[in-house]
Amino acid sequence: MKKILKGILALGLISFLTGCGDNLVKLENKDNSPYYETAIEAVKKKYPNYELYDFSSVKSLEKKIVNASVRIPRLEENLKDQKKLYRYFNFIILKNNQNDYKFIDVRCDNKSYADKTLVCYVSDEDKNFFIK
């Protein structure tokens, strides 16, 4: 009986701790894009004090996102569409040591048809994305 009670308490504690923390997914090159490193360098140059997390992390941050039930599905669709237009496109969630979050996008493409130099742009997707 004591073992069962200990197991239930341990499970409850694990569930509580998991629910309290943000289960963020570290950003990885899932698509094996040759442009990934260039894109990440551009992000880190603009936001050196932030950790980078995958867009899929929005699910665990849903309570911190303004109008999440409408925004998240739109962004998922937008992500699919934008990936078709650029050499590299991604939404990224940034988090710093003070638990401040930013939501950005990074897009990389050739400078022009004649100049095949890859250029990456990083922009705040929405200044009021997260609830303060």
PDB file of C-alpha atoms in Angstrom:
ATOM      1  CA  MET A   1       0.000   0.000   0.000  1.00  0.00           C
ATOM      2  CA  LYS A   2       2.852   2.384   0.866  1.00  0.00           C
ATOM      3  CA  LYS A   3       4.494   1.685  -2.511  1.00  0.00           C
ATOM      4  CA  ILE A   4       1.274   2.535  -4.336  1.00  0.00           C
ATOM      5  CA  LEU A   5       0.872   5.757  -2.348  1.00  0.00           C
ATOM      6  CA  LYS A   6       4.496   6.741  -3.011  1.00  0.00           C
ATOM      7  CA  GLY A   7       3.999   6.024  -6.709  1.00  0.00           C
ATOM      8  CA  ILE A   8       0.868   8.173  -6.858  1.00  0.00           C
ATOM      9  CA  LEU A   9       2.597  11.019  -5.010  1.00  0.00           C
ATOM     10  CA  ALA A  10       5.654  10.793  -7.273  1.00  0.00           C
ATOM     11  CA  LEU A  11       3.453  10.816 -10.370  1.00  0.00           C
ATOM     12  CA  GLY A  12       1.539  13.809  -9.035  1.00  0.00           C
ATOM     13  CA  LEU A  13       4.755  15.683  -8.319  1.00  0.00           C
ATOM     14  CA  ILE A  14       6.126  14.937 -11.786  1.00  0.00           C
ATOM     15  CA  SER A  15       2.875  16.085 -13.378  1.00  0.00           C
ATOM     16  CA  PHE A  16       2.905  19.265 -11.305  1.00  0.00           C
ATOM     17  CA  LEU A  17       6.518  20.107 -12.168  1.00  0.00           C
ATOM     18  CA  THR A  18       5.960  19.363 -15.846  1.00  0.00           C
ATOM     19  CA  GLY A  19       2.876  21.583 -15.889  1.00  0.00           C
ATOM     20  CA  CYS A  20       4.690  24.463 -14.226  1.00  0.00           C
ATOM     21  CA  GLY A  21       7.635  24.577 -16.594  1.00  0.00           C
ATOM     22  CA  ASP A  22       7.764  25.560 -20.225  1.00  0.00           C
ATOM     23  CA  ASN A  23       8.416  22.489 -22.339  1.00  0.00           C
ATOM     24  CA  LEU A  24      10.295  24.312 -25.047  1.00  0.00           C
ATOM     25  CA  VAL A  25      11.790  22.497 -28.015  1.00  0.00           C
ATOM     26  CA  LYS A  26      15.348  23.541 -28.888  1.00  0.00           C
ATOM     27  CA  LEU A  27      15.742  24.729 -32.454  1.00  0.00           C
ATOM     28  CA  GLU A  28      17.311  22.129 -34.749  1.00  0.00           C
ATOM     29  CA  ASN A  29      17.916  21.698 -38.444  1.00  0.00           C
ATOM     30  CA  LYS A  30      15.095  19.168 -38.857  1.00  0.00           C
ATOM     31  CA  ASP A  31      14.867  19.647 -42.628  1.00  0.00           C
ATOM     32  CA  ASN A  32      18.649  19.364 -43.104  1.00  0.00           C
ATOM     33  CA  SER A  33      18.616  22.741 -44.808  1.00  0.00           C
ATOM     34  CA  PRO A  34      21.989  23.895 -46.134  1.00  0.00           C
ATOM     35  CA  TYR A  35      20.905  27.449 -45.200  1.00  0.00           C
ATOM     36  CA  TYR A  36      20.171  26.723 -41.548  1.00  0.00           C
ATOM     37  CA  GLU A  37      23.562  27.804 -40.166  1.00  0.00           C
ATOM     38  CA  THR A  38      23.494  31.098 -42.074  1.00  0.00           C
ATOM     39  CA  ALA A  39      19.987  31.812 -40.773  1.00  0.00           C
ATOM     40  CA  ILE A  40      20.941  31.001 -37.171  1.00  0.00           C
ATOM     41  CA  GLU A  41      24.021  33.228 -37.385  1.00  0.00           C
ATOM     42  CA  ALA A  42      21.780  36.115 -38.474  1.00  0.00           C
ATOM     43  CA  VAL A  43      19.422  35.507 -35.541  1.00  0.00           C
ATOM     44  CA  LYS A  44      22.240  35.233 -32.984  1.00  0.00           C
ATOM     45  CA  LYS A  45      23.826  38.403 -34.323  1.00  0.00           C
ATOM     46  CA  LYS A  46      20.605  40.357 -33.762  1.00  0.00           C
ATOM     47  CA  TYR A  47      19.632  38.590 -30.495  1.00  0.00           C
ATOM     48  CA  PRO A  48      22.885  37.456 -28.835  1.00  0.00           C
ATOM     49  CA  ASN A  49      21.442  36.956 -25.339  1.00  0.00           C
ATOM     50  CA  TYR A  50      18.543  34.708 -26.296  1.00  0.00           C
ATOM     51  CA  GLU A  51      18.133  30.972 -26.584  1.00  0.00           C
ATOM     52  CA  LEU A  52      16.449  29.760 -29.778  1.00  0.00           C
ATOM     53  CA  TYR A  53      13.430  27.462 -29.708  1.00  0.00           C
ATOM     54  CA  ASP A  54      11.437  25.743 -32.407  1.00  0.00           C
ATOM     55  CA  PHE A  55       8.058  27.055 -33.487  1.00  0.00           C
ATOM     56  CA  SER A  56       6.467  23.864 -32.123  1.00  0.00           C
ATOM     57  CA  SER A  57       7.102  25.347 -28.653  1.00  0.00           C
ATOM     58  CA  VAL A  58       4.050  27.594 -29.115  1.00  0.00           C
ATOM     59  CA  LYS A  59       1.906  24.702 -27.898  1.00  0.00           C
ATOM     60  CA  SER A  60       3.538  24.750 -24.462  1.00  0.00           C
ATOM     61  CA  LEU A  61       3.398  28.567 -24.325  1.00  0.00           C
ATOM     62  CA  GLU A  62      -0.239  28.829 -25.388  1.00  0.00           C
ATOM     63  CA  LYS A  63      -1.317  30.531 -22.149  1.00  0.00           C
ATOM     64  CA  LYS A  64       1.306  33.246 -22.675  1.00  0.00           C
ATOM     65  CA  ILE A  65       0.253  34.034 -26.249  1.00  0.00           C
ATOM     66  CA  VAL A  66      -2.279  36.740 -27.044  1.00  0.00           C
ATOM     67  CA  ASN A  67      -5.289  35.221 -28.840  1.00  0.00           C
ATOM     68  CA  ALA A  68      -3.490  31.868 -29.214  1.00  0.00           C
ATOM     69  CA  SER A  69      -6.476  29.842 -30.439  1.00  0.00           C
ATOM     70  CA  VAL A  70      -6.667  32.000 -33.565  1.00  0.00           C
ATOM     71  CA  ARG A  71      -3.003  32.887 -34.040  1.00  0.00           C
ATOM     72  CA  ILE A  72      -1.370  29.485 -33.810  1.00  0.00           C
ATOM     73  CA  PRO A  73      -3.357  27.814 -36.627  1.00  0.00           C
ATOM     74  CA  ARG A  74      -2.811  30.860 -38.869  1.00  0.00           C
ATOM     75  CA  LEU A  75       0.918  30.807 -38.176  1.00  0.00           C
ATOM     76  CA  GLU A  76       1.166  27.080 -38.890  1.00  0.00           C
ATOM     77  CA  GLU A  77      -0.448  27.652 -42.284  1.00  0.00           C
ATOM     78  CA  ASN A  78       1.716  30.714 -42.937  1.00  0.00           C
ATOM     79  CA  LEU A  79       4.850  28.715 -42.099  1.00  0.00           C
ATOM     80  CA  LYS A  80       3.999  26.100 -44.742  1.00  0.00           C
ATOM     81  CA  ASP A  81       3.327  28.771 -47.367  1.00  0.00           C
ATOM     82  CA  GLN A  82       6.445  30.832 -46.624  1.00  0.00           C
ATOM     83  CA  LYS A  83       8.745  27.791 -46.724  1.00  0.00           C
ATOM     84  CA  LYS A  84       7.794  27.409 -50.392  1.00  0.00           C
ATOM     85  CA  LEU A  85       8.799  31.004 -51.215  1.00  0.00           C
ATOM     86  CA  TYR A  86      12.268  31.247 -49.629  1.00  0.00           C
ATOM     87  CA  ARG A  87      15.453  29.193 -49.557  1.00  0.00           C
ATOM     88  CA  TYR A  88      14.987  29.183 -45.787  1.00  0.00           C
ATOM     89  CA  PHE A  89      12.081  30.412 -43.687  1.00  0.00           C
ATOM     90  CA  ASN A  90      11.222  29.742 -40.075  1.00  0.00           C
ATOM     91  CA  PHE A  91       9.384  31.143 -37.098  1.00  0.00           C
ATOM     92  CA  ILE A  92      11.530  31.083 -33.973  1.00  0.00           C
ATOM     93  CA  ILE A  93      10.765  31.687 -30.314  1.00  0.00           C
ATOM     94  CA  LEU A  94      13.479  33.410 -28.330  1.00  0.00           C
ATOM     95  CA  LYS A  95      13.865  33.377 -24.564  1.00  0.00           C
ATOM     96  CA  ASN A  96      16.397  35.237 -22.418  1.00  0.00           C
ATOM     97  CA  ASN A  97      17.549  34.769 -18.799  1.00  0.00           C
ATOM     98  CA  GLN A  98      14.749  37.009 -17.485  1.00  0.00           C
ATOM     99  CA  ASN A  99      12.163  34.711 -19.119  1.00  0.00           C
ATOM    100  CA  ASP A 100      11.299  37.356 -21.683  1.00  0.00           C
ATOM    101  CA  TYR A 101      10.054  35.889 -24.930  1.00  0.00           C
ATOM    102  CA  LYS A 102      10.191  37.174 -28.481  1.00  0.00           C
ATOM    103  CA  PHE A 103       8.577  35.763 -31.575  1.00  0.00           C
ATOM    104  CA  ILE A 104      10.537  36.309 -34.782  1.00  0.00           C
ATOM    105  CA  ASP A 105      10.844  35.069 -38.303  1.00  0.00           C
ATOM    106  CA  VAL A 106      13.992  34.533 -40.319  1.00  0.00           C
ATOM    107  CA  ARG A 107      13.987  34.345 -44.098  1.00  0.00           C
ATOM    108  CA  CYS A 108      16.912  33.696 -46.383  1.00  0.00           C
ATOM    109  CA  ASP A 109      17.086  34.014 -50.135  1.00  0.00           C
ATOM    110  CA  ASN A 110      19.454  34.993 -52.911  1.00  0.00           C
ATOM    111  CA  LYS A 111      20.302  38.668 -53.054  1.00  0.00           C
ATOM    112  CA  SER A 112      19.117  38.663 -56.672  1.00  0.00           C
ATOM    113  CA  TYR A 113      18.882  36.254 -59.588  1.00  0.00           C
ATOM    114  CA  ALA A 114      22.224  37.476 -60.873  1.00  0.00           C
ATOM    115  CA  ASP A 115      23.911  37.540 -57.452  1.00  0.00           C
ATOM    116  CA  LYS A 116      23.569  34.149 -55.794  1.00  0.00           C
ATOM    117  CA  THR A 117      24.768  35.463 -52.408  1.00  0.00           C
ATOM    118  CA  LEU A 118      22.468  34.265 -49.626  1.00  0.00           C
ATOM    119  CA  VAL A 119      21.018  37.048 -47.494  1.00  0.00           C
ATOM    120  CA  CYS A 120      19.041  36.442 -44.300  1.00  0.00           C
ATOM    121  CA  TYR A 121      16.580  38.861 -42.720  1.00  0.00           C
ATOM    122  CA  VAL A 122      15.398  38.622 -39.136  1.00  0.00           C
ATOM    123  CA  SER A 123      12.291  40.454 -38.011  1.00  0.00           C
ATOM    124  CA  ASP A 124      10.020  40.635 -35.003  1.00  0.00           C
ATOM    125  CA  GLU A 125       6.955  38.909 -36.314  1.00  0.00           C
ATOM    126  CA  ASP A 126       4.640  40.516 -33.812  1.00  0.00           C
ATOM    127  CA  LYS A 127       5.668  42.917 -31.059  1.00  0.00           C
ATOM    128  CA  ASN A 128       2.579  42.044 -28.974  1.00  0.00           C
ATOM    129  CA  PHE A 129       2.682  38.288 -29.460  1.00  0.00           C
ATOM    130  CA  PHE A 130       3.275  37.333 -25.834  1.00  0.00           C
ATOM    131  CA  ILE A 131       1.320  38.487 -22.793  1.00  0.00           C
ATOM    132  CA  LYS A 132       3.576  40.550 -20.549  1.00  0.00           C
TER     133      LYS A 132
END
